[in-house]
Tab-separated table of C-alpha atoms in Angstrom:
chain	number	residue	atom	x	y	z
A	1	UNK	CA	0.000	0.000	0.000
A	2	UNK	CA	1.210	3.480	-0.793
A	3	UNK	CA	2.090	6.026	1.811
A	4	UNK	CA	-0.163	9.038	2.110
A	5	UNK	CA	2.699	11.358	1.142
A	6	UNK	CA	3.294	9.410	-2.091
A	7	UNK	CA	-0.423	9.544	-2.953
A	8	UNK	CA	-0.394	13.314	-2.400
A	9	UNK	CA	2.704	13.657	-4.599
A	10	UNK	CA	1.039	11.679	-7.407
A	11	UNK	CA	-2.041	13.876	-7.077
A	12	UNK	CA	0.082	17.053	-7.156
A	13	UNK	CA	1.929	15.966	-10.294
A	14	UNK	CA	-1.341	14.986	-11.971
A	15	UNK	CA	-2.843	18.387	-11.136
A	16	UNK	CA	0.201	20.181	-12.579
A	17	UNK	CA	-0.353	18.325	-15.852
A	18	UNK	CA	3.270	18.611	-17.010
A	19	UNK	CA	4.187	14.897	-16.839
A	20	UNK	CA	2.495	11.873	-18.366
A	21	UNK	CA	1.104	9.182	-16.094
A	22	UNK	CA	3.918	6.884	-17.195
A	23	UNK	CA	6.575	9.454	-16.231
A	24	UNK	CA	4.896	10.132	-12.881
A	25	UNK	CA	4.856	6.396	-12.140
A	26	UNK	CA	8.538	6.015	-13.038
A	27	UNK	CA	9.558	9.097	-11.067
A	28	UNK	CA	7.787	8.011	-7.878
A	29	UNK	CA	8.301	4.255	-8.143
A	30	UNK	CA	4.612	3.327	-8.337
A	31	UNK	CA	2.699	1.420	-10.985
A	32	UNK	CA	1.163	3.194	-13.951
A	33	UNK	CA	-2.146	1.575	-13.016
A	34	UNK	CA	-2.062	3.258	-9.609
A	35	UNK	CA	-1.427	6.645	-11.206
A	36	UNK	CA	-4.262	5.999	-13.664
A	37	UNK	CA	-6.634	4.968	-10.867
A	38	UNK	CA	-5.858	8.172	-8.965
A	39	UNK	CA	-6.315	10.253	-12.114
A	40	UNK	CA	-9.699	8.750	-12.962
A	41	UNK	CA	-11.010	8.684	-9.390
A	42	UNK	CA	-11.148	4.874	-9.152
A	43	UNK	CA	-8.807	5.072	-6.181
A	44	UNK	CA	-9.282	7.465	-3.304
A	45	UNK	CA	-6.652	9.714	-1.774
A	46	UNK	CA	-5.821	7.404	1.117
A	47	UNK	CA	-2.630	5.735	2.264
A	48	UNK	CA	-0.697	4.566	5.270
A	49	UNK	CA	1.899	6.264	7.354
A	50	UNK	CA	5.511	5.442	6.370
A	51	UNK	CA	7.603	3.122	8.505
A	52	UNK	CA	11.303	3.392	9.275
A	53	UNK	CA	12.054	0.249	7.263
A	54	UNK	CA	10.556	1.698	4.088
A	55	UNK	CA	13.172	2.569	1.461
A	56	UNK	CA	13.296	6.118	0.177
A	57	UNK	CA	12.832	6.788	-3.502
A	58	UNK	CA	12.322	4.421	-6.377
A	59	UNK	CA	14.353	1.215	-6.757
A	60	UNK	CA	17.560	1.343	-8.794
A	61	UNK	CA	19.522	-1.213	-10.822
A	62	UNK	CA	22.118	-3.170	-8.870
A	63	UNK	CA	25.514	-2.771	-10.520
A	64	UNK	CA	26.405	-6.388	-9.728
A	65	UNK	CA	23.325	-8.403	-10.717
A	66	UNK	CA	21.246	-5.894	-12.667
A	67	UNK	CA	18.048	-6.499	-10.702
A	68	UNK	CA	15.799	-3.559	-9.845
A	69	UNK	CA	16.282	-3.267	-6.071
A	70	UNK	CA	16.493	-0.908	-3.131
A	71	UNK	CA	20.180	-0.660	-2.336
A	72	UNK	CA	22.102	-2.291	-0.769
A	73	UNK	CA	21.145	-5.322	-2.855
A	74	UNK	CA	20.129	-8.033	-0.396
A	75	UNK	CA	20.149	-10.595	-3.212
A	76	UNK	CA	23.843	-10.001	-3.937
A	77	UNK	CA	24.653	-10.077	-0.231
A	78	UNK	CA	22.837	-13.427	0.146
A	79	UNK	CA	24.546	-14.930	-2.916
A	80	UNK	CA	27.926	-13.764	-1.622
A	81	UNK	CA	27.186	-15.301	1.777
A	82	UNK	CA	26.200	-18.631	0.151
A	83	UNK	CA	29.367	-18.574	-1.976
A	84	UNK	CA	31.514	-18.046	1.111
A	85	UNK	CA	29.808	-20.975	2.884
A	86	UNK	CA	30.599	-23.296	-0.050
A	87	UNK	CA	34.287	-22.330	-0.184
A	88	UNK	CA	36.564	-24.822	1.563
A	89	UNK	CA	38.192	-23.541	4.704
A	90	UNK	CA	41.943	-23.773	4.936
A	91	UNK	CA	43.290	-25.469	8.009
A	92	UNK	CA	45.697	-23.366	9.984
């Protein structure tokens, strides 16, 4: 569910009329369908309060794996951890 501040930002950009729905969706990291629903009135101006764990801004491409993620890339960290577990340990 979207935060109330993000819903208000979508609404503000729609009211300005300078950006397309697709560009608004990409800029704010929401789906184009959500922007369309707000524009046509199929979705109300409601949302939830943000939590501390919520990432700021839209996701970006990880430079290592190329996935669209919120950095740091947890996928790459997990794969690196699994790789280190599989490596043989040298006896001292």
